[in-house]
Amino acid sequence: MLLLAIILLNYRNVVSIPSKLTNIHNNFLFNLYNVNKFSTANTLLKSKDRYKEKKKVIHVNLDEIRDIIKVDHMISRFDGTIEKYKDQMIKNLPLRTRIGAIEQLTITFEDEEHKLEELVEINRKPNMIILNVSAFPQIVPSILEALSKSQMNLNPQQEGTTIYIPIPKITKEHREVLTKMAKQYFNKCKDIISDIRNEYVKELKNYENAPKDLIFKAEDYINVTQKEYVKKAEQLLKSKQKELLGE
Protein backbone atom coordinates (compact mmCIF):
# COMPACT_ATOMS: atom_id res chain seq x y z
CA MET A 1 0.00 0.00 0.00
CA LEU A 2 2.84 2.40 0.83
CA LEU A 3 4.47 1.79 -2.55
CA LEU A 4 1.16 2.31 -4.41
CA ALA A 5 0.49 5.55 -2.53
CA ILE A 6 3.98 6.83 -3.30
CA ILE A 7 3.54 6.08 -7.03
CA LEU A 8 0.18 7.89 -7.09
CA LEU A 9 1.64 10.89 -5.30
CA ASN A 10 4.56 11.10 -7.70
CA TYR A 11 2.12 11.00 -10.64
CA ARG A 12 0.09 13.85 -9.17
CA ASN A 13 3.04 16.08 -8.40
CA VAL A 14 3.62 18.99 -10.75
CA VAL A 15 6.81 18.82 -12.78
CA SER A 16 9.51 20.97 -11.22
CA ILE A 17 10.50 24.08 -13.17
CA PRO A 18 14.26 24.57 -13.01
CA SER A 19 15.26 27.73 -11.21
CA LYS A 20 17.36 30.29 -13.11
CA LEU A 21 20.94 30.61 -12.03
CA THR A 22 22.33 34.10 -11.61
CA ASN A 23 25.32 35.21 -13.65
CA ILE A 24 27.40 35.14 -10.49
CA HIS A 25 26.42 31.55 -9.80
CA ASN A 26 27.23 30.63 -13.39
CA ASN A 27 30.66 32.15 -12.92
CA PHE A 28 31.18 30.05 -9.78
CA LEU A 29 30.23 26.87 -11.64
CA PHE A 30 32.56 27.81 -14.50
CA ASN A 31 35.45 28.35 -12.10
CA LEU A 32 34.53 25.23 -10.15
CA TYR A 33 34.69 22.85 -13.09
CA ASN A 34 37.72 24.50 -14.65
CA VAL A 35 40.00 23.80 -11.71
CA ASN A 36 42.33 21.44 -13.54
CA LYS A 37 43.85 18.34 -12.06
CA PHE A 38 47.46 18.55 -10.95
CA SER A 39 49.70 17.24 -13.72
CA THR A 40 51.44 13.94 -13.11
CA ALA A 41 53.96 14.54 -15.88
CA ASN A 42 57.61 15.20 -15.14
CA THR A 43 57.67 18.15 -12.80
CA LEU A 44 59.86 21.10 -11.87
CA LEU A 45 59.62 21.76 -8.15
CA LYS A 46 60.50 25.19 -6.81
CA SER A 47 61.34 25.33 -3.15
CA LYS A 48 63.05 27.81 -0.85
CA ASP A 49 66.04 27.03 1.30
CA ARG A 50 66.02 27.42 5.05
CA TYR A 51 66.89 31.10 4.96
CA LYS A 52 64.43 31.90 2.16
CA GLU A 53 67.14 33.78 0.30
CA LYS A 54 66.83 32.02 -3.03
CA LYS A 55 64.71 29.49 -4.88
CA LYS A 56 65.94 26.09 -5.95
CA VAL A 57 64.59 24.24 -8.97
CA ILE A 58 64.37 20.49 -8.49
CA HIS A 59 63.86 18.22 -11.50
CA VAL A 60 61.61 15.31 -10.66
CA ASN A 61 61.14 12.25 -12.82
CA LEU A 62 57.84 10.78 -11.72
CA ASP A 63 58.71 7.38 -13.14
CA GLU A 64 61.67 7.39 -10.78
CA ILE A 65 59.82 8.37 -7.61
CA ARG A 66 57.01 5.94 -8.37
CA ASP A 67 59.31 3.32 -6.90
CA ILE A 68 58.72 4.83 -3.46
CA ILE A 69 55.43 6.74 -3.90
CA LYS A 70 52.10 5.53 -5.22
CA VAL A 71 51.81 8.72 -7.27
CA ASP A 72 48.59 7.89 -9.13
CA HIS A 73 46.85 6.73 -5.96
CA MET A 74 47.91 9.87 -4.11
CA ILE A 75 46.70 12.14 -6.92
CA SER A 76 43.42 10.22 -7.04
CA ARG A 77 42.88 10.84 -3.33
CA PHE A 78 43.65 14.54 -3.68
CA ASP A 79 41.24 14.76 -6.63
CA GLY A 80 38.56 12.93 -4.66
CA THR A 81 38.91 15.41 -1.80
CA ILE A 82 38.45 18.36 -4.16
CA GLU A 83 35.44 16.71 -5.84
CA LYS A 84 33.78 16.13 -2.48
CA TYR A 85 34.46 19.76 -1.57
CA LYS A 86 32.84 20.90 -4.84
CA ASP A 87 29.76 18.80 -4.16
CA GLN A 88 29.41 20.25 -0.67
CA MET A 89 29.61 23.80 -2.04
CA ILE A 90 26.94 23.13 -4.67
CA LYS A 91 24.50 21.07 -2.62
CA ASN A 92 24.78 22.71 0.80
CA LEU A 93 25.44 26.37 0.01
CA PRO A 94 22.87 27.52 -2.56
CA LEU A 95 22.20 31.25 -2.33
CA ARG A 96 18.66 30.84 -3.54
CA THR A 97 16.51 28.07 -2.13
CA ARG A 98 15.98 25.54 -4.90
CA ILE A 99 12.62 23.82 -5.01
CA GLY A 100 14.34 20.72 -6.31
CA ALA A 101 16.57 20.62 -3.24
CA ILE A 102 13.53 20.69 -0.96
CA GLU A 103 11.85 17.91 -2.92
CA GLN A 104 14.97 15.75 -2.62
CA LEU A 105 15.22 16.00 1.17
CA THR A 106 15.56 12.59 2.79
CA ILE A 107 12.74 11.56 5.14
CA THR A 108 12.90 8.41 7.27
CA PHE A 109 9.55 6.61 7.34
CA GLU A 110 8.87 3.07 8.61
CA ASP A 111 12.61 2.44 8.93
CA GLU A 112 13.15 3.32 5.28
CA GLU A 113 14.52 6.45 3.66
CA HIS A 114 12.41 8.26 1.07
CA LYS A 115 12.68 11.48 -0.87
CA LEU A 116 10.17 14.07 0.29
CA GLU A 117 8.56 14.17 -3.16
CA GLU A 118 7.74 10.46 -2.85
CA LEU A 119 5.63 10.96 0.26
CA VAL A 120 3.71 14.18 -0.29
CA GLU A 121 1.76 16.05 -2.92
CA ILE A 122 3.64 19.23 -3.84
CA ASN A 123 2.00 22.44 -5.03
CA ARG A 124 4.33 25.20 -6.20
CA LYS A 125 3.46 28.88 -5.95
CA PRO A 126 5.68 31.84 -6.96
CA ASN A 127 6.91 32.44 -3.40
CA MET A 128 5.57 29.40 -1.59
CA ILE A 129 5.71 25.62 -1.62
CA ILE A 130 2.70 23.77 -0.22
CA LEU A 131 2.99 20.17 0.91
CA ASN A 132 -0.11 18.00 1.22
CA VAL A 133 0.80 15.23 3.68
CA SER A 134 -2.70 13.76 4.01
CA ALA A 135 -1.58 10.39 2.61
CA PHE A 136 0.88 9.86 5.48
CA PRO A 137 -0.07 12.29 8.27
CA GLN A 138 2.15 10.46 10.77
CA ILE A 139 5.29 11.71 9.01
CA VAL A 140 4.52 15.43 9.48
CA PRO A 141 6.93 15.76 12.46
CA SER A 142 9.73 14.08 10.49
CA ILE A 143 9.18 16.42 7.55
CA LEU A 144 9.19 19.52 9.75
CA GLU A 145 12.41 18.39 11.40
CA ALA A 146 14.11 17.72 8.06
CA LEU A 147 13.07 21.12 6.71
CA SER A 148 14.33 22.93 9.80
CA LYS A 149 17.70 21.16 9.68
CA SER A 150 18.18 21.57 5.93
CA GLN A 151 20.39 24.70 6.22
CA MET A 152 18.16 26.35 3.60
CA ASN A 153 16.91 29.08 5.93
CA LEU A 154 13.38 27.64 5.81
CA ASN A 155 10.53 28.46 8.17
CA PRO A 156 7.80 25.85 7.55
CA GLN A 157 4.30 26.45 8.93
CA GLN A 158 1.91 23.56 9.64
CA GLU A 159 -1.87 23.55 9.42
CA GLY A 160 -3.14 20.03 10.01
CA THR A 161 -1.72 17.83 7.26
CA THR A 162 -0.66 20.80 5.15
CA ILE A 163 2.79 22.36 5.40
CA TYR A 164 3.46 25.83 3.97
CA ILE A 165 7.06 26.68 3.10
CA PRO A 166 7.65 30.35 2.21
CA ILE A 167 10.63 30.79 -0.13
CA PRO A 168 13.00 32.93 1.97
CA LYS A 169 14.34 36.23 0.73
CA ILE A 170 18.08 36.63 0.39
CA THR A 171 19.22 38.67 3.38
CA LYS A 172 22.64 39.99 4.31
CA GLU A 173 22.63 37.80 7.41
CA HIS A 174 21.90 34.68 5.36
CA ARG A 175 24.70 35.55 2.95
CA GLU A 176 27.12 35.91 5.85
CA VAL A 177 26.06 32.58 7.39
CA LEU A 178 26.63 30.77 4.09
CA THR A 179 29.99 32.50 3.66
CA LYS A 180 31.14 31.24 7.06
CA MET A 181 29.95 27.75 6.20
CA ALA A 182 31.94 27.90 2.96
CA LYS A 183 35.07 28.70 4.98
CA GLN A 184 34.34 25.74 7.28
CA TYR A 185 34.10 23.39 4.30
CA PHE A 186 37.39 24.81 3.00
CA ASN A 187 39.15 24.26 6.32
CA LYS A 188 37.93 20.67 6.43
CA CYS A 189 39.08 20.09 2.85
CA LYS A 190 42.47 21.63 3.66
CA ASP A 191 42.85 19.37 6.71
CA ILE A 192 42.09 16.27 4.66
CA ILE A 193 44.65 17.30 2.03
CA SER A 194 47.20 17.81 4.81
CA ASP A 195 46.41 14.38 6.27
CA ILE A 196 46.97 12.75 2.88
CA ARG A 197 50.29 14.58 2.56
CA ASN A 198 51.41 13.46 6.02
CA GLU A 199 50.48 9.86 5.27
CA TYR A 200 52.64 9.68 2.16
CA VAL A 201 55.57 11.51 3.75
CA LYS A 202 55.43 9.03 6.62
CA GLU A 203 55.55 6.13 4.17
CA LEU A 204 58.90 7.40 2.86
CA LYS A 205 60.46 6.27 6.14
CA ASN A 206 59.95 2.70 4.96
CA TYR A 207 62.57 3.27 2.25
CA GLU A 208 65.65 3.88 4.37
CA ASN A 209 67.86 2.14 1.81
CA ALA A 210 66.73 4.36 -1.06
CA PRO A 211 69.08 7.15 -2.24
CA LYS A 212 68.74 10.25 -0.07
CA ASP A 213 68.33 12.54 -3.05
CA LEU A 214 65.42 10.39 -4.27
CA ILE A 215 63.75 10.59 -0.86
CA PHE A 216 64.29 14.35 -0.88
CA LYS A 217 62.74 14.74 -4.34
CA ALA A 218 59.82 12.51 -3.41
CA GLU A 219 59.03 14.49 -0.26
CA ASP A 220 59.34 17.76 -2.15
CA TYR A 221 56.96 16.45 -4.80
CA ILE A 222 54.41 15.50 -2.14
CA ASN A 223 54.69 18.93 -0.51
CA VAL A 224 54.32 20.82 -3.79
CA THR A 225 51.36 18.68 -4.81
CA GLN A 226 49.68 19.37 -1.47
CA LYS A 227 50.12 23.12 -1.96
CA GLU A 228 48.67 22.93 -5.47
CA TYR A 229 45.53 21.26 -4.21
CA VAL A 230 45.15 23.73 -1.36
CA LYS A 231 45.36 26.50 -3.99
CA LYS A 232 42.56 24.80 -5.93
CA ALA A 233 40.41 24.71 -2.81
CA GLU A 234 41.19 28.38 -2.15
CA GLN A 235 40.12 29.25 -5.71
CA LEU A 236 36.80 27.55 -5.17
CA LEU A 237 36.33 29.24 -1.79
CA LYS A 238 37.01 32.73 -3.19
CA SER A 239 34.67 32.14 -6.11
CA LYS A 240 31.89 30.84 -3.85
CA GLN A 241 32.28 33.66 -1.33
CA LYS A 242 32.14 36.18 -4.16
CA GLU A 243 28.89 34.62 -5.33
CA LEU A 244 27.40 34.50 -1.83
CA LEU A 245 28.28 38.10 -1.03
CA GLY A 246 27.00 39.35 -4.39
CA GLU A 247 30.33 40.86 -5.39
Tab-separated table of C-alpha atoms in Angstrom:
chain	number	residue	atom	x	y	z
A	1	MET	CA	0.000	0.000	0.000
A	2	LEU	CA	2.843	2.399	0.829
A	3	LEU	CA	4.473	1.793	-2.555
A	4	LEU	CA	1.161	2.313	-4.415
A	5	ALA	CA	0.487	5.549	-2.532
A	6	ILE	CA	3.977	6.832	-3.299
A	7	ILE	CA	3.539	6.076	-7.028
A	8	LEU	CA	0.181	7.890	-7.095
A	9	LEU	CA	1.641	10.891	-5.299
A	10	ASN	CA	4.563	11.099	-7.702
A	11	TYR	CA	2.119	11.001	-10.643
A	12	ARG	CA	0.091	13.848	-9.169
A	13	ASN	CA	3.045	16.078	-8.396
A	14	VAL	CA	3.616	18.988	-10.750
A	15	VAL	CA	6.811	18.825	-12.776
A	16	SER	CA	9.506	20.966	-11.217
A	17	ILE	CA	10.498	24.083	-13.165
A	18	PRO	CA	14.258	24.573	-13.007
A	19	SER	CA	15.260	27.733	-11.214
A	20	LYS	CA	17.355	30.291	-13.113
A	21	LEU	CA	20.939	30.614	-12.031
A	22	THR	CA	22.327	34.096	-11.611
A	23	ASN	CA	25.318	35.209	-13.654
A	24	ILE	CA	27.402	35.144	-10.494
A	25	HIS	CA	26.417	31.545	-9.801
A	26	ASN	CA	27.230	30.625	-13.391
A	27	ASN	CA	30.663	32.147	-12.923
A	28	PHE	CA	31.176	30.052	-9.785
A	29	LEU	CA	30.227	26.871	-11.642
A	30	PHE	CA	32.564	27.813	-14.502
A	31	ASN	CA	35.452	28.352	-12.102
A	32	LEU	CA	34.528	25.230	-10.151
A	33	TYR	CA	34.686	22.845	-13.093
A	34	ASN	CA	37.718	24.499	-14.651
A	35	VAL	CA	39.997	23.799	-11.710
A	36	ASN	CA	42.326	21.443	-13.536
A	37	LYS	CA	43.846	18.345	-12.059
A	38	PHE	CA	47.461	18.548	-10.955
A	39	SER	CA	49.702	17.242	-13.721
A	40	THR	CA	51.439	13.938	-13.109
A	41	ALA	CA	53.956	14.544	-15.878
A	42	ASN	CA	57.611	15.201	-15.144
A	43	THR	CA	57.674	18.149	-12.799
A	44	LEU	CA	59.856	21.098	-11.875
A	45	LEU	CA	59.618	21.758	-8.154
A	46	LYS	CA	60.501	25.185	-6.814
A	47	SER	CA	61.341	25.334	-3.145
A	48	LYS	CA	63.047	27.813	-0.851
A	49	ASP	CA	66.042	27.034	1.299
A	50	ARG	CA	66.017	27.424	5.053
A	51	TYR	CA	66.889	31.098	4.965
A	52	LYS	CA	64.432	31.898	2.156
A	53	GLU	CA	67.140	33.779	0.300
A	54	LYS	CA	66.828	32.019	-3.035
A	55	LYS	CA	64.709	29.493	-4.878
A	56	LYS	CA	65.935	26.085	-5.952
A	57	VAL	CA	64.588	24.237	-8.965
A	58	ILE	CA	64.374	20.492	-8.490
A	59	HIS	CA	63.862	18.225	-11.503
A	60	VAL	CA	61.611	15.308	-10.659
A	61	ASN	CA	61.140	12.254	-12.816
A	62	LEU	CA	57.838	10.779	-11.717
A	63	ASP	CA	58.708	7.384	-13.139
A	64	GLU	CA	61.671	7.392	-10.777
A	65	ILE	CA	59.825	8.372	-7.614
A	66	ARG	CA	57.007	5.939	-8.373
A	67	ASP	CA	59.308	3.315	-6.899
A	68	ILE	CA	58.720	4.829	-3.463
A	69	ILE	CA	55.432	6.745	-3.895
A	70	LYS	CA	52.103	5.533	-5.218
A	71	VAL	CA	51.805	8.716	-7.271
A	72	ASP	CA	48.593	7.893	-9.126
A	73	HIS	CA	46.852	6.732	-5.963
A	74	MET	CA	47.911	9.870	-4.105
A	75	ILE	CA	46.698	12.138	-6.922
A	76	SER	CA	43.421	10.220	-7.040
A	77	ARG	CA	42.880	10.839	-3.332
A	78	PHE	CA	43.654	14.544	-3.683
A	79	ASP	CA	41.241	14.762	-6.628
A	80	GLY	CA	38.565	12.934	-4.665
A	81	THR	CA	38.912	15.407	-1.800
A	82	ILE	CA	38.446	18.358	-4.158
A	83	GLU	CA	35.443	16.707	-5.839
A	84	LYS	CA	33.778	16.129	-2.477
A	85	TYR	CA	34.460	19.763	-1.574
A	86	LYS	CA	32.844	20.896	-4.845
A	87	ASP	CA	29.757	18.798	-4.159
A	88	GLN	CA	29.406	20.251	-0.665
A	89	MET	CA	29.605	23.796	-2.039
A	90	ILE	CA	26.941	23.132	-4.671
A	91	LYS	CA	24.497	21.074	-2.620
A	92	ASN	CA	24.785	22.711	0.798
A	93	LEU	CA	25.438	26.373	0.007
A	94	PRO	CA	22.871	27.524	-2.560
A	95	LEU	CA	22.202	31.254	-2.330
A	96	ARG	CA	18.656	30.841	-3.539
A	97	THR	CA	16.509	28.068	-2.125
A	98	ARG	CA	15.980	25.540	-4.902
A	99	ILE	CA	12.621	23.818	-5.009
A	100	GLY	CA	14.340	20.723	-6.307
A	101	ALA	CA	16.570	20.625	-3.240
A	102	ILE	CA	13.528	20.687	-0.964
A	103	GLU	CA	11.855	17.906	-2.924
A	104	GLN	CA	14.975	15.755	-2.621
A	105	LEU	CA	15.215	16.005	1.173
A	106	THR	CA	15.563	12.590	2.789
A	107	ILE	CA	12.741	11.562	5.138
A	108	THR	CA	12.900	8.407	7.274
A	109	PHE	CA	9.545	6.608	7.343
A	110	GLU	CA	8.867	3.071	8.612
A	111	ASP	CA	12.615	2.445	8.931
A	112	GLU	CA	13.152	3.319	5.281
A	113	GLU	CA	14.520	6.448	3.657
A	114	HIS	CA	12.406	8.256	1.073
A	115	LYS	CA	12.682	11.482	-0.871
A	116	LEU	CA	10.169	14.070	0.287
A	117	GLU	CA	8.557	14.173	-3.161
A	118	GLU	CA	7.741	10.457	-2.854
A	119	LEU	CA	5.631	10.956	0.260
A	120	VAL	CA	3.713	14.181	-0.290
A	121	GLU	CA	1.761	16.053	-2.916
A	122	ILE	CA	3.635	19.230	-3.838
A	123	ASN	CA	2.001	22.444	-5.030
A	124	ARG	CA	4.332	25.198	-6.203
A	125	LYS	CA	3.457	28.879	-5.946
A	126	PRO	CA	5.683	31.844	-6.958
A	127	ASN	CA	6.908	32.439	-3.399
A	128	MET	CA	5.572	29.404	-1.594
A	129	ILE	CA	5.713	25.615	-1.619
A	130	ILE	CA	2.703	23.774	-0.216
A	131	LEU	CA	2.991	20.171	0.913
A	132	ASN	CA	-0.110	17.997	1.219
A	133	VAL	CA	0.801	15.232	3.684
A	134	SER	CA	-2.705	13.762	4.010
A	135	ALA	CA	-1.583	10.389	2.609
A	136	PHE	CA	0.879	9.860	5.480
A	137	PRO	CA	-0.071	12.295	8.274
A	138	GLN	CA	2.148	10.457	10.767
A	139	ILE	CA	5.292	11.714	9.012
A	140	VAL	CA	4.516	15.426	9.477
A	141	PRO	CA	6.926	15.759	12.462
A	142	SER	CA	9.731	14.083	10.495
A	143	ILE	CA	9.184	16.416	7.548
A	144	LEU	CA	9.187	19.517	9.746
A	145	GLU	CA	12.415	18.388	11.399
A	146	ALA	CA	14.108	17.719	8.057
A	147	LEU	CA	13.070	21.119	6.705
A	148	SER	CA	14.328	22.932	9.803
A	149	LYS	CA	17.702	21.164	9.677
A	150	SER	CA	18.182	21.570	5.929
A	151	GLN	CA	20.392	24.703	6.217
A	152	MET	CA	18.157	26.350	3.604
A	153	ASN	CA	16.910	29.082	5.931
A	154	LEU	CA	13.382	27.635	5.806
A	155	ASN	CA	10.531	28.459	8.174
A	156	PRO	CA	7.796	25.852	7.549
A	157	GLN	CA	4.298	26.451	8.925
A	158	GLN	CA	1.910	23.565	9.640
A	159	GLU	CA	-1.872	23.550	9.423
A	160	GLY	CA	-3.143	20.028	10.009
A	161	THR	CA	-1.720	17.826	7.260
A	162	THR	CA	-0.659	20.805	5.148
A	163	ILE	CA	2.792	22.364	5.400
A	164	TYR	CA	3.464	25.826	3.971
A	165	ILE	CA	7.063	26.682	3.103
A	166	PRO	CA	7.653	30.352	2.208
A	167	ILE	CA	10.628	30.794	-0.128
A	168	PRO	CA	13.000	32.928	1.972
A	169	LYS	CA	14.344	36.228	0.732
A	170	ILE	CA	18.079	36.634	0.390
A	171	THR	CA	19.223	38.675	3.381
A	172	LYS	CA	22.642	39.994	4.305
A	173	GLU	CA	22.625	37.800	7.408
A	174	HIS	CA	21.896	34.679	5.357
A	175	ARG	CA	24.702	35.551	2.948
A	176	GLU	CA	27.125	35.908	5.854
A	177	VAL	CA	26.063	32.576	7.385
A	178	LEU	CA	26.633	30.770	4.092
A	179	THR	CA	29.990	32.502	3.665
A	180	LYS	CA	31.135	31.244	7.059
A	181	MET	CA	29.951	27.748	6.197
A	182	ALA	CA	31.944	27.896	2.958
A	183	LYS	CA	35.065	28.698	4.984
A	184	GLN	CA	34.338	25.744	7.283
A	185	TYR	CA	34.101	23.392	4.300
A	186	PHE	CA	37.385	24.809	2.996
A	187	ASN	CA	39.150	24.261	6.320
A	188	LYS	CA	37.929	20.670	6.427
A	189	CYS	CA	39.082	20.087	2.854
A	190	LYS	CA	42.467	21.633	3.659
A	191	ASP	CA	42.855	19.371	6.710
A	192	ILE	CA	42.095	16.266	4.657
A	193	ILE	CA	44.653	17.302	2.029
A	194	SER	CA	47.201	17.806	4.814
A	195	ASP	CA	46.406	14.376	6.269
A	196	ILE	CA	46.972	12.752	2.877
A	197	ARG	CA	50.286	14.584	2.557
A	198	ASN	CA	51.408	13.458	6.016
A	199	GLU	CA	50.481	9.861	5.272
A	200	TYR	CA	52.640	9.684	2.162
A	201	VAL	CA	55.572	11.506	3.752
A	202	LYS	CA	55.427	9.032	6.624
A	203	GLU	CA	55.552	6.130	4.174
A	204	LEU	CA	58.896	7.401	2.862
A	205	LYS	CA	60.461	6.272	6.138
A	206	ASN	CA	59.948	2.697	4.959
A	207	TYR	CA	62.566	3.268	2.250
A	208	GLU	CA	65.655	3.879	4.369
A	209	ASN	CA	67.863	2.140	1.808
A	210	ALA	CA	66.729	4.359	-1.065
A	211	PRO	CA	69.083	7.154	-2.243
A	212	LYS	CA	68.741	10.247	-0.072
A	213	ASP	CA	68.328	12.544	-3.050
A	214	LEU	CA	65.424	10.392	-4.272
A	215	ILE	CA	63.754	10.588	-0.856
A	216	PHE	CA	64.288	14.352	-0.877
A	217	LYS	CA	62.740	14.737	-4.343
A	218	ALA	CA	59.824	12.509	-3.409
A	219	GLU	CA	59.033	14.489	-0.262
A	220	ASP	CA	59.337	17.762	-2.150
A	221	TYR	CA	56.960	16.454	-4.800
A	222	ILE	CA	54.414	15.499	-2.142
A	223	ASN	CA	54.690	18.931	-0.515
A	224	VAL	CA	54.320	20.824	-3.785
A	225	THR	CA	51.363	18.678	-4.813
A	226	GLN	CA	49.682	19.367	-1.473
A	227	LYS	CA	50.118	23.115	-1.955
A	228	GLU	CA	48.674	22.926	-5.472
A	229	TYR	CA	45.527	21.261	-4.210
A	230	VAL	CA	45.155	23.735	-1.364
A	231	LYS	CA	45.356	26.498	-3.991
A	232	LYS	CA	42.564	24.797	-5.933
A	233	ALA	CA	40.415	24.706	-2.809
A	234	GLU	CA	41.194	28.383	-2.155
A	235	GLN	CA	40.121	29.253	-5.708
A	236	LEU	CA	36.802	27.548	-5.168
A	237	LEU	CA	36.329	29.243	-1.794
A	238	LYS	CA	37.008	32.728	-3.188
A	239	SER	CA	34.674	32.136	-6.112
A	240	LYS	CA	31.890	30.843	-3.850
A	241	GLN	CA	32.284	33.656	-1.326
A	242	LYS	CA	32.143	36.178	-4.158
A	243	GLU	CA	28.893	34.617	-5.330
A	244	LEU	CA	27.398	34.498	-1.833
A	245	LEU	CA	28.282	38.104	-1.027
A	246	GLY	CA	27.005	39.345	-4.392
A	247	GLU	CA	30.326	40.857	-5.393
